[in-house]
CSV table of C-alpha atoms in Angstrom, one decimal:
chain,number,residue,atom,x,y,z
A,1,MET,CA,-7.5,-31.7,-6.2
A,2,ALA,CA,-8.4,-35.3,-5.5
A,3,SER,CA,-5.8,-36.4,-8.1
A,4,LEU,CA,-3.3,-34.1,-6.5
A,5,ALA,CA,-4.0,-35.8,-3.1
A,6,GLN,CA,-3.6,-39.3,-4.7
A,7,ASN,CA,-0.2,-38.3,-6.1
A,8,VAL,CA,1.4,-36.3,-3.2
A,9,ARG,CA,-0.4,-37.7,-0.1
A,10,PRO,CA,-1.8,-41.2,-0.7
A,11,ASP,CA,-2.3,-41.5,3.1
A,12,LEU,CA,-4.9,-38.6,2.8
A,13,ALA,CA,-6.3,-39.4,-0.6
A,14,ALA,CA,-9.4,-41.1,0.7
A,15,SER,CA,-10.3,-38.4,3.2
A,16,VAL,CA,-9.7,-35.6,0.8
A,17,SER,CA,-11.8,-37.3,-1.9
A,18,ALA,CA,-14.6,-37.8,0.6
A,19,TYR,CA,-14.4,-34.2,1.8
A,20,LEU,CA,-14.5,-32.8,-1.7
A,21,GLY,CA,-17.1,-35.3,-2.9
A,22,VAL,CA,-15.1,-36.2,-6.0
A,23,GLU,CA,-13.0,-39.1,-7.2
A,24,PRO,CA,-9.5,-38.7,-8.6
A,25,SER,CA,-9.6,-38.2,-12.4
A,26,GLY,CA,-6.1,-39.6,-13.1
A,27,ASN,CA,-5.1,-36.2,-14.6
A,28,ASN,CA,-3.2,-33.8,-12.3
A,29,PRO,CA,-2.9,-30.3,-13.9
A,30,LEU,CA,-2.1,-28.8,-10.4
A,31,ALA,CA,1.2,-30.7,-10.0
A,32,ASP,CA,4.2,-28.6,-9.0
A,33,LEU,CA,2.2,-25.3,-8.6
A,34,SER,CA,2.9,-23.2,-5.5
A,35,ILE,CA,0.1,-22.1,-3.3
A,36,GLY,CA,0.3,-18.6,-4.8
A,37,GLU,CA,0.1,-20.0,-8.3
A,38,LEU,CA,-2.9,-22.1,-7.3
A,39,GLY,CA,-4.5,-18.9,-6.1
A,40,VAL,CA,-3.8,-17.3,-9.5
A,41,VAL,CA,-5.4,-20.3,-11.3
A,42,TYR,CA,-8.5,-20.0,-9.1
A,43,GLU,CA,-8.7,-16.2,-9.7
A,44,ALA,CA,-8.6,-16.8,-13.5
A,45,ILE,CA,-11.3,-19.5,-13.4
A,46,LEU,CA,-13.5,-17.3,-11.2
A,47,ALA,CA,-13.1,-14.3,-13.5
A,48,LEU,CA,-13.7,-16.3,-16.7
A,49,SER,CA,-16.8,-17.9,-15.2
A,50,ASP,CA,-18.3,-14.6,-13.9
A,51,HIS,CA,-16.0,-11.5,-14.2
A,52,HIS,CA,-18.7,-9.2,-13.0
A,53,SER,CA,-18.8,-11.1,-9.7
A,54,ARG,CA,-15.1,-11.2,-9.4
A,55,LYS,CA,-14.8,-7.4,-9.9
A,56,ALA,CA,-17.6,-6.8,-7.3
A,57,GLU,CA,-15.8,-9.0,-4.8
A,58,GLY,CA,-12.6,-7.1,-5.2
A,59,GLN,CA,-10.4,-10.2,-4.8
A,60,TYR,CA,-6.6,-9.9,-5.2
A,61,PHE,CA,-4.9,-13.1,-4.3
A,62,THR,CA,-1.7,-12.6,-2.4
A,63,PRO,CA,1.6,-13.5,-4.2
A,64,ASP,CA,3.8,-16.0,-2.6
A,65,ASP,CA,6.6,-13.6,-1.7
A,66,VAL,CA,4.2,-11.1,-0.2
A,67,ALA,CA,2.5,-13.8,1.8
A,68,GLU,CA,5.8,-15.1,3.0
A,69,PHE,CA,6.8,-11.6,4.1
A,70,MET,CA,3.6,-11.2,6.1
A,71,ALA,CA,3.8,-14.6,7.7
A,72,SER,CA,7.5,-14.1,8.6
A,73,HIS,CA,6.2,-11.8,11.4
A,74,LEU,CA,4.8,-14.9,13.2
A,75,ALA,CA,7.7,-14.8,15.6
A,76,SER,CA,6.4,-11.6,17.1
A,77,TYR,CA,3.3,-13.4,18.5
A,78,GLU,CA,2.8,-15.8,21.4
A,79,PRO,CA,1.2,-19.2,20.6
A,80,GLY,CA,-2.5,-18.8,19.9
A,81,VAL,CA,-5.3,-19.5,17.5
A,82,TRP,CA,-5.2,-17.7,14.1
A,83,ILE,CA,-8.1,-16.8,11.9
A,84,ASP,CA,-8.1,-15.9,8.2
A,85,PRO,CA,-11.5,-14.2,7.8
A,86,CYS,CA,-11.3,-14.2,3.9
A,87,CYS,CA,-9.0,-17.1,3.2
A,88,GLY,CA,-9.6,-17.7,-0.5
A,89,VAL,CA,-7.6,-20.8,-1.4
A,90,GLY,CA,-5.5,-20.5,1.7
A,91,ASN,CA,-2.2,-18.9,0.6
A,92,LEU,CA,-1.8,-16.7,3.7
A,93,ALA,CA,-2.7,-19.6,6.0
A,94,TRP,CA,-0.3,-21.8,4.1
A,95,HIS,CA,2.7,-19.4,4.6
A,96,LEU,CA,1.6,-18.8,8.2
A,97,ILE,CA,1.9,-22.6,9.0
A,98,ALA,CA,5.1,-22.8,7.0
A,99,ASN,CA,6.6,-20.2,9.4
A,100,SER,CA,5.6,-22.1,12.5
A,101,ASP,CA,7.7,-24.7,14.3
A,102,GLU,CA,8.3,-27.5,11.9
A,103,ASP,CA,7.6,-30.2,14.4
A,104,ALA,CA,4.2,-28.6,15.4
A,105,ARG,CA,2.7,-27.8,12.0
A,106,GLY,CA,0.3,-30.7,12.1
A,107,GLU,CA,-0.9,-29.5,15.5
A,108,PHE,CA,-1.2,-25.9,14.1
A,109,LEU,CA,-3.3,-27.2,11.2
A,110,ARG,CA,-5.7,-29.1,13.5
A,111,GLY,CA,-6.1,-26.8,16.5
A,112,ARG,CA,-4.7,-23.3,15.9
A,113,LEU,CA,-6.3,-22.3,12.6
A,114,ILE,CA,-9.8,-21.0,11.6
A,115,LEU,CA,-10.7,-20.4,8.0
A,116,VAL,CA,-13.6,-18.2,6.9
A,117,ASP,CA,-14.7,-17.3,3.3
A,118,ARG,CA,-18.0,-16.6,1.5
A,119,ASP,CA,-16.9,-18.8,-1.3
A,120,PRO,CA,-17.5,-22.5,-0.4
A,121,VAL,CA,-15.4,-23.8,-3.3
A,122,ALA,CA,-12.4,-21.6,-2.3
A,123,LEU,CA,-12.8,-22.7,1.3
A,124,ARG,CA,-12.9,-26.4,0.5
A,125,THR,CA,-9.9,-26.0,-1.7
A,126,ALA,CA,-8.0,-24.3,1.1
A,127,VAL,CA,-8.7,-27.1,3.5
A,128,ALA,CA,-7.5,-29.7,1.0
A,129,LEU,CA,-4.3,-27.8,0.1
A,130,LEU,CA,-3.3,-27.1,3.7
A,131,CYS,CA,-3.9,-30.7,4.8
A,132,LEU,CA,-2.0,-32.1,1.8
A,133,THR,CA,1.0,-29.9,2.8
A,134,PHE,CA,1.0,-29.9,6.6
A,135,ALA,CA,-1.0,-32.8,8.0
A,136,ASP,CA,1.2,-35.3,9.9
A,137,LEU,CA,1.9,-38.5,8.0
A,138,GLY,CA,-0.9,-40.9,8.4
A,139,ASP,CA,-3.3,-38.4,10.1
A,140,GLU,CA,-6.4,-39.3,8.2
A,141,ASP,CA,-8.5,-37.2,10.6
A,142,ALA,CA,-6.7,-33.9,9.8
A,143,VAL,CA,-9.1,-33.0,7.0
A,144,ALA,CA,-12.1,-33.4,9.2
A,145,ALA,CA,-10.4,-31.5,12.1
A,146,LEU,CA,-9.6,-28.5,9.9
A,147,ALA,CA,-13.0,-28.7,8.1
A,148,GLU,CA,-14.6,-28.4,11.5
A,149,HIS,CA,-13.0,-24.9,11.9
A,150,SER,CA,-13.7,-23.8,8.3
A,151,ILE,CA,-16.8,-21.8,8.0
A,152,VAL,CA,-18.6,-20.5,4.9
A,153,SER,CA,-19.7,-17.1,6.1
A,154,ASP,CA,-19.6,-13.3,5.7
A,155,PHE,CA,-17.1,-12.5,8.5
A,156,LEU,CA,-18.5,-9.0,8.8
A,157,ARG,CA,-21.8,-10.3,9.9
A,158,ASP,CA,-22.5,-11.7,13.4
A,159,THR,CA,-21.9,-15.3,12.5
A,160,PRO,CA,-20.8,-17.4,15.6
A,161,LEU,CA,-17.2,-18.4,15.2
A,162,PRO,CA,-14.8,-20.4,17.4
A,163,PRO,CA,-12.6,-18.2,19.7
A,164,TYR,CA,-9.4,-16.9,18.1
A,165,ASP,CA,-6.5,-14.7,19.2
A,166,PHE,CA,-4.9,-13.4,16.1
A,167,ALA,CA,-5.7,-12.8,12.4
A,168,ILE,CA,-3.9,-12.7,9.1
A,169,PHE,CA,-5.9,-11.4,6.2
A,170,ASN,CA,-6.1,-9.9,2.7
A,171,PRO,CA,-9.7,-8.5,2.6
A,172,PRO,CA,-11.8,-7.6,-0.4
A,173,TYR,CA,-10.9,-4.3,-2.1
A,174,ALA,CA,-14.5,-3.4,-3.0
A,175,ARG,CA,-17.1,-0.9,-2.2
A,176,SER,CA,-20.1,-1.6,0.1
A,177,SER,CA,-23.0,0.1,1.8
A,178,ASP,CA,-24.4,-2.8,3.8
A,179,TYR,CA,-22.7,-2.5,7.2
A,180,ASP,CA,-23.9,0.7,8.8
A,181,SER,CA,-23.2,-0.5,12.4
A,182,TYR,CA,-19.5,-0.1,11.9
A,183,ARG,CA,-17.6,3.0,12.9
A,184,THR,CA,-15.8,2.9,9.6
A,185,ALA,CA,-19.0,2.4,7.5
A,186,ALA,CA,-18.8,5.9,6.0
A,187,THR,CA,-15.7,4.8,4.1
A,188,ARG,CA,-17.8,2.4,2.1
A,189,ASP,CA,-14.7,0.3,1.7
A,190,LEU,CA,-14.9,-3.4,2.8
A,191,TYR,CA,-11.2,-3.5,3.8
A,192,ALA,CA,-11.8,-0.7,6.4
A,193,LEU,CA,-14.6,-2.7,8.0
A,194,PHE,CA,-12.4,-5.8,8.2
A,195,MET,CA,-9.6,-3.8,9.9
A,196,GLU,CA,-12.1,-2.4,12.4
A,197,LYS,CA,-13.6,-5.8,13.3
A,198,ILE,CA,-10.3,-7.5,13.5
A,199,SER,CA,-8.9,-4.7,15.7
A,200,ALA,CA,-11.8,-5.2,18.1
A,201,THR,CA,-11.8,-9.0,18.2
A,202,THR,CA,-8.1,-10.0,18.3
A,203,ALA,CA,-4.9,-9.3,20.3
A,204,GLY,CA,-3.0,-8.6,17.0
A,205,PHE,CA,-3.1,-9.1,13.3
A,206,ILE,CA,-1.2,-9.1,10.0
A,207,SER,CA,-3.0,-7.5,7.1
A,208,ILE,CA,-2.4,-6.3,3.5
A,209,THR,CA,-4.8,-3.6,2.4
A,210,PRO,CA,-4.8,-0.5,0.2
A,211,SER,CA,-2.6,2.2,1.8
A,212,SER,CA,-5.3,4.8,1.3
A,213,TYR,CA,-6.3,4.5,5.0
A,214,LEU,CA,-3.2,6.4,6.0
A,215,SER,CA,-4.4,9.7,4.7
A,216,GLY,CA,-7.6,11.7,3.8
A,217,THR,CA,-10.5,12.7,6.0
A,218,LYS,CA,-12.6,9.8,4.7
A,219,TYR,CA,-10.4,7.3,6.5
A,220,ALA,CA,-10.1,9.2,9.8
A,221,PRO,CA,-12.3,6.5,11.5
A,222,VAL,CA,-9.9,3.8,10.4
A,223,ARG,CA,-6.9,5.6,11.9
A,224,GLN,CA,-8.8,6.3,15.1
A,225,VAL,CA,-9.6,2.6,15.4
A,226,LEU,CA,-5.9,1.8,15.0
A,227,LYS,CA,-4.7,4.5,17.3
A,228,GLU,CA,-6.6,2.9,20.1
A,229,LEU,CA,-4.3,-0.1,19.9
A,230,ASN,CA,-0.9,-0.1,21.6
A,231,GLY,CA,1.1,0.1,18.4
A,232,GLY,CA,2.2,-1.7,15.3
A,233,ARG,CA,4.3,-1.5,12.1
A,234,VAL,CA,3.1,-0.3,8.7
A,235,TYR,CA,5.0,-1.1,5.6
A,236,VAL,CA,3.8,1.1,2.7
A,237,PHE,CA,4.5,-0.1,-0.9
A,238,ASP,CA,4.3,1.9,-4.2
A,239,ASN,CA,2.8,0.6,-7.3
A,240,VAL,CA,5.6,1.7,-9.7
A,241,PRO,CA,7.8,0.4,-11.2
A,242,ASP,CA,6.9,-2.8,-9.4
A,243,THR,CA,3.8,-3.6,-7.3
A,244,CYS,CA,2.9,-6.0,-4.6
A,245,PHE,CA,0.1,-7.5,-6.6
A,246,ARG,CA,2.1,-8.2,-9.7
A,247,GLY,CA,0.5,-10.3,-12.4
A,248,PHE,CA,-2.7,-10.2,-14.6
A,249,LYS,CA,-5.9,-8.5,-13.5
A,250,TYR,CA,-8.4,-11.2,-14.5
A,251,GLY,CA,-11.9,-10.1,-15.1
A,252,SER,CA,-11.1,-6.4,-15.8
A,253,SER,CA,-12.4,-4.6,-18.8
A,254,ASN,CA,-9.7,-1.9,-18.5
A,255,THR,CA,-6.9,-1.6,-21.1
A,256,SER,CA,-4.4,-2.1,-18.3
A,257,LYS,CA,-4.4,-5.6,-16.8
A,258,THR,CA,-1.9,-5.0,-14.0
A,259,ASN,CA,-3.0,-5.0,-10.3
A,260,PHE,CA,-2.0,-1.4,-9.5
A,261,VAL,CA,-3.0,-1.4,-5.8
A,262,ARG,CA,-0.8,0.7,-3.6
A,263,ALA,CA,-0.6,-1.7,-0.6
A,264,ALA,CA,0.1,-1.4,3.1
A,265,ILE,CA,1.1,-4.3,5.2
A,266,THR,CA,0.0,-3.6,8.8
A,267,VAL,CA,1.5,-5.7,11.6
A,268,VAL,CA,0.0,-5.4,15.1
A,269,SER,CA,1.3,-7.7,17.9
A,270,PRO,CA,0.9,-7.5,21.7
A,271,LYS,CA,4.6,-6.7,21.9
A,272,ASP,CA,4.2,-3.4,20.0
A,273,LYS,CA,4.3,-0.4,22.3
A,274,ARG,CA,4.4,2.3,19.6
A,275,TRP,CA,3.6,2.8,15.9
A,276,LEU,CA,6.3,2.6,13.3
A,277,ILE,CA,5.9,3.3,9.6
A,278,THR,CA,7.9,3.3,6.4
A,279,PRO,CA,8.0,5.8,3.6
A,280,ILE,CA,6.4,4.7,0.4
A,281,LEU,CA,8.8,2.0,-0.7
A,282,ARG,CA,9.5,2.1,-4.4
A,283,TRP,CA,11.5,-0.7,-6.1
A,284,ALA,CA,12.1,-2.3,-9.5
A,285,SER,CA,11.4,-5.9,-10.2
A,286,ARG,CA,15.0,-6.8,-10.1
A,287,SER,CA,15.1,-5.8,-6.4
A,288,ARG,CA,11.8,-7.5,-5.4
A,289,SER,CA,13.4,-10.0,-3.0
A,290,LYS,CA,15.6,-7.3,-1.5
A,291,THR,CA,12.6,-5.1,-0.9
A,292,PHE,CA,10.9,-7.6,1.4
A,293,LYS,CA,14.1,-8.6,3.1
A,294,ASN,CA,15.1,-5.0,3.9
A,295,ALA,CA,11.8,-3.2,4.3
A,296,TRP,CA,12.2,-3.1,8.1
A,297,ARG,CA,15.2,-0.8,7.7
A,298,TRP,CA,12.9,2.1,6.6
A,299,LEU,CA,10.7,1.9,9.7
A,300,THR,CA,10.5,5.2,11.7
A,301,PRO,CA,8.4,6.3,14.6
A,302,LEU,CA,5.0,7.5,13.3
A,303,LYS,CA,4.4,11.2,12.8
A,304,VAL,CA,0.8,12.5,12.6
A,305,SER,CA,0.1,15.7,10.8
A,306,PRO,CA,-2.3,18.3,12.2
A,307,ASP,CA,-5.1,17.0,10.0
A,308,GLY,CA,-4.7,13.5,11.3
A,309,THR,CA,-2.8,12.0,8.3
A,310,TRP,CA,-0.3,9.3,9.2
A,311,ALA,CA,2.9,10.7,7.6
A,312,LYS,CA,5.3,8.4,5.8
A,313,VAL,CA,8.5,10.1,6.9
A,314,MET,CA,11.8,8.7,5.6
A,315,PRO,CA,14.6,8.0,8.1
A,316,GLY,CA,16.7,11.1,8.4
A,317,PHE,CA,13.8,13.5,7.5
A,318,GLU,CA,12.4,13.8,11.0
A,319,ASP,CA,13.8,17.2,11.7
A,320,LEU,CA,12.6,18.5,8.3
A,321,TRP,CA,9.1,17.2,9.1
A,322,ASP,CA,9.0,19.1,12.4
A,323,VAL,CA,10.0,22.3,10.6
A,324,ALA,CA,7.6,21.7,7.7
A,325,VAL,CA,4.6,21.1,9.9
A,326,SER,CA,4.9,24.5,11.6
A,327,ALA,CA,5.9,26.4,8.5
A,328,PRO,CA,3.5,28.7,6.5
A,329,LYS,CA,1.5,26.8,3.9
A,330,LEU,CA,1.0,27.5,0.2
A,331,ARG,CA,-2.7,28.2,0.8
A,332,GLU,CA,-1.7,31.3,2.8
A,333,LEU,CA,-0.2,32.8,-0.4
A,334,THR,CA,-3.1,32.0,-2.7
A,335,GLN,CA,-6.7,33.2,-3.4
A,336,HIS,CA,-9.7,31.7,-5.0
A,337,HIS,CA,-10.4,34.3,-7.7
A,338,PRO,CA,-8.1,34.9,-10.7
A,339,SER,CA,-5.1,37.2,-10.3
A,340,PRO,CA,-2.2,38.2,-12.6
A,341,TRP,CA,0.1,36.0,-10.6
A,342,ARG,CA,-0.6,32.3,-11.4
A,343,LEU,CA,1.1,28.9,-11.5
A,344,GLU,CA,0.0,25.7,-13.1
A,345,VAL,CA,0.8,22.3,-11.6
A,346,ALA,CA,0.2,18.8,-13.2
A,347,SER,CA,-2.1,16.8,-11.0
A,348,THR,CA,-0.7,13.4,-11.9
A,349,PRO,CA,2.8,13.2,-10.4
A,350,ARG,CA,4.9,10.0,-10.6
A,351,TYR,CA,8.5,10.9,-10.2
A,352,TYR,CA,8.5,14.7,-9.7
A,353,ILE,CA,6.3,17.8,-9.1
A,354,SER,CA,6.9,21.1,-10.8
A,355,ALA,CA,5.0,24.4,-11.2
A,356,SER,CA,5.0,26.5,-14.4
A,357,THR,CA,4.4,30.2,-15.0
A,358,ARG,CA,3.3,29.2,-18.6
A,359,ASP,CA,0.1,27.5,-19.5
A,360,LEU,CA,0.4,23.7,-19.6
A,361,ASP,CA,-1.4,22.0,-22.4
A,362,ARG,CA,-2.8,19.0,-20.5
A,363,SER,CA,-6.1,17.5,-19.3
A,364,SER,CA,-5.4,17.4,-15.6
A,365,LYS,CA,-3.8,20.3,-13.8
A,366,HIS,CA,-4.3,22.7,-10.9
A,367,VAL,CA,-4.2,26.5,-11.5
A,368,LEU,CA,-3.1,28.5,-8.5
A,369,PHE,CA,-3.8,32.3,-8.2
A,370,PHE,CA,-1.5,34.2,-5.8
A,371,THR,CA,-2.1,37.4,-3.8
A,372,SER,CA,1.0,39.1,-5.1
A,373,GLU,CA,4.1,38.7,-7.3
A,374,GLU,CA,6.1,38.2,-4.2
A,375,ALA,CA,3.8,35.5,-3.0
A,376,ARG,CA,3.9,33.8,-6.4
A,377,ASP,CA,7.7,33.8,-6.4
A,378,ARG,CA,7.8,32.2,-2.9
A,379,GLY,CA,5.3,29.5,-4.1
A,380,TYR,CA,7.3,29.1,-7.3
A,381,LEU,CA,10.4,28.2,-5.4
A,382,ALA,CA,8.5,25.9,-2.9
A,383,LEU,CA,6.8,23.9,-5.7
A,384,ASN,CA,9.9,23.5,-7.8
A,385,SER,CA,12.1,22.5,-4.9
A,386,SER,CA,12.2,18.9,-3.5
A,387,MET,CA,9.8,20.1,-0.8
A,388,ALA,CA,6.6,19.6,-2.9
A,389,TYR,CA,7.4,16.1,-4.1
A,390,TRP,CA,8.6,15.0,-0.6
A,391,TRP,CA,5.6,16.5,1.1
A,392,TRP,CA,3.2,14.8,-1.3
A,393,ARG,CA,4.9,11.4,-0.9
A,394,THR,CA,5.0,11.9,2.9
A,395,THR,CA,1.4,13.1,3.5
A,396,ASP,CA,-0.4,11.5,0.6
A,397,GLY,CA,1.2,9.7,-2.3
A,398,GLY,CA,-2.0,8.6,-4.0
A,399,ILE,CA,-2.7,8.3,-7.7
A,400,SER,CA,-3.1,12.1,-8.1
A,401,LEU,CA,-2.0,15.3,-6.4
A,402,SER,CA,-5.1,16.7,-4.8
A,403,LYS,CA,-5.7,20.5,-4.5
A,404,ARG,CA,-5.9,20.0,-0.8
A,405,THR,CA,-2.5,18.4,-0.6
A,406,LEU,CA,-1.0,20.9,-3.0
A,407,LEU,CA,-2.2,23.9,-0.9
A,408,SER,CA,-0.7,22.3,2.2
A,409,VAL,CA,2.8,22.3,0.9
A,410,PRO,CA,5.1,24.2,3.4
A,411,VAL,CA,6.8,27.4,2.2
A,412,LEU,CA,10.1,27.9,4.0
A,413,THR,CA,11.3,30.8,1.9
A,414,ALA,CA,10.8,34.2,3.5
A,415,PRO,CA,9.6,37.1,1.3
A,416,GLU,CA,13.0,38.7,1.1
A,417,GLU,CA,14.7,35.4,0.3
A,418,ALA,CA,13.4,34.6,-3.2
A,419,PRO,CA,16.5,35.2,-5.5
A,420,ALA,CA,15.6,37.0,-8.7
A,421,HIS,CA,18.2,35.2,-10.7
A,422,LEU,CA,16.7,31.8,-9.7
A,423,ILE,CA,13.2,32.9,-10.5
A,424,GLU,CA,14.5,33.8,-14.0
A,425,LYS,CA,16.2,30.4,-14.4
A,426,LEU,CA,12.9,28.7,-13.6
A,427,ARG,CA,11.1,30.9,-16.1
A,428,GLN,CA,13.6,29.9,-18.8
A,429,SER,CA,13.2,26.2,-17.8
A,430,ASP,CA,9.4,26.6,-18.2
A,431,ILE,CA,10.1,26.9,-21.9
A,432,ALA,CA,13.2,24.8,-22.4
A,433,ASP,CA,12.3,21.8,-20.3
A,434,VAL,CA,8.8,21.0,-21.5
A,435,VAL,CA,8.1,17.2,-21.9
A,436,VAL,CA,5.1,15.6,-23.5
A,437,LYS,CA,3.6,12.3,-22.6
A,438,LEU,CA,0.7,10.4,-24.2
A,439,ASN,CA,-2.0,9.5,-21.7
A,440,SER,CA,-5.4,8.1,-22.5
A,441,GLY,CA,-5.0,9.1,-26.1
A,442,ARG,CA,-4.0,12.7,-25.3
A,443,LEU,CA,-0.6,14.4,-25.3
A,444,ASN,CA,0.0,16.1,-22.0
A,445,GLU,CA,2.6,18.7,-21.3
A,446,ASN,CA,4.7,19.1,-18.1
A,447,VAL,CA,8.0,20.7,-17.1
A,448,LYS,CA,10.8,18.3,-16.1
A,449,ARG,CA,13.6,20.3,-14.7
A,450,SER,CA,17.2,19.2,-14.5
A,451,ARG,CA,18.5,17.8,-11.2
A,452,GLU,CA,21.1,20.6,-11.1
A,453,LEU,CA,18.4,23.3,-11.2
A,454,ILE,CA,16.4,21.5,-8.5
A,455,ALA,CA,19.5,21.2,-6.4
A,456,GLU,CA,20.0,25.0,-6.8
A,457,VAL,CA,16.4,25.7,-5.8
A,458,ASP,CA,16.8,23.3,-2.8
A,459,ARG,CA,19.8,25.3,-1.5
A,460,ALA,CA,17.7,28.5,-1.7
A,461,VAL,CA,14.8,26.9,0.1
A,462,PHE,CA,16.5,24.7,2.7
A,463,GLY,CA,19.9,26.2,3.0
A,464,GLU,CA,23.1,24.2,2.5
A,465,ASN,CA,22.4,21.6,5.2
A,466,HIS,CA,19.4,19.7,4.1
A,467,PRO,CA,18.5,16.0,3.8
A,468,ASP,CA,19.6,14.0,0.8
A,469,PHE,CA,16.6,13.7,-1.4
A,470,SER,CA,18.0,11.0,-3.7
A,471,SER,CA,15.9,8.3,-2.0
A,472,VAL,CA,12.7,10.4,-2.4
A,473,TYR,CA,13.2,10.5,-6.2
A,474,ALA,CA,14.7,7.0,-6.5
A,475,ALA,CA,12.9,4.6,-8.9
A,476,ASP,CA,14.5,1.7,-6.9
A,477,MET,CA,15.2,2.4,-3.2
A,478,PHE,CA,16.7,-1.1,-2.8
A,479,ALA,CA,19.2,-1.2,-5.7
A,480,GLU,CA,22.6,-2.6,-4.8
A,481,THR,CA,24.7,0.4,-5.9
A,482,GLU,CA,27.5,2.3,-4.3
A,483,GLY,CA,26.0,4.8,-1.8
A,484,SER,CA,22.9,2.7,-1.3
A,485,ASN,CA,20.3,4.1,1.1
A,486,LEU,CA,19.5,0.7,2.7
A,487,VAL,CA,21.4,1.4,5.9
A,488,HIS,CA,20.0,4.1,8.2
């Protein structure tokens, strides 16, 4: 870092060397790296030196394009002091300053930024990098000014901090049981605690966290904390085919080394008067830049389900949501003990959900027992229509399909409306459309029905006038193709 200062900012070289306590080595391996790439380098060094510590900390450094997308919302905020309570090497703060008025970046650095981190090496690196980029020419006191507002601390404790107005942060994605005074303590997730404290101590914030807080009873306290604010925007991102935290998962002992976190970027500003949310945004790597450019197009007013879940409703599906919420649910057609009328459903959906009348040879599945043949046929249609997959992605969308979510699937077909010929087609498909996938060393069966058959089932369940489900199934919602769903 001292060598980098000597090469790119000789006017600050002495103050940076003094702050870091090292002299330039003459070798500059950090030349030409972006702030995000520097974060990856630091992540790798941290993992190699102590991968157990890195795993326990739950650190995922924010890629440049994600950090830029987050910081681009700066225009929604009045001038004020910003804090990054878990700053790492400073990539979020870097992009935040880069999105400020070009003529005032030196002033932002000196007087409108507070950095906090438990890792003193990361914190000192952040101070040096930010000063090398944004300090005014010849401002030899910039390092000392920023260092004065850079604190080695656990933000979740009651450490005295300078006053601040707003926050930008990517908190640790790790478990904890050490903060019982928080309303969200029962989640045992550090990111939930950060969201709670920031909500209570700022006038607004920009965060990237796991999207898990949007659903499930465990995270009800987090949603309650956020509901007490005036409003905000939530951008929800899938983890297939591409993911926000692309790159190598350093320090992991798992076979997969990709950072498969389903992320939510939450933006709360004093100007927000209601909550908006996107559906789960899915994109391929070729559309990565278009995803962040056009994510705002998918924002819709927040719908809350009866169980408190924050629903991720696609634009154009608001009427279907209203109908689905009040419709009978699958649980009303089932029973706990075995019956002759059963269906099996794979519990690991990715791009579709189906239910089979035949036994599925797989390790993870749900077996549903129905109260009658008529009830089974209604459930058969509901689970093989687009309703089940849309409902799961709207109300949940986690790694697996839980029994709780499955039993909450709406059933729109009345008893007398289950066409016998369509039931027979589905039975034939149970045999003809079996697919097998290798997972964790085991072959697992599922039934992948044709789009034509699903469309026929949809007409029986929804009628002729139903929303276009192509975006629900799309592997890339941002592909530049004819008939793109970007404009709503």
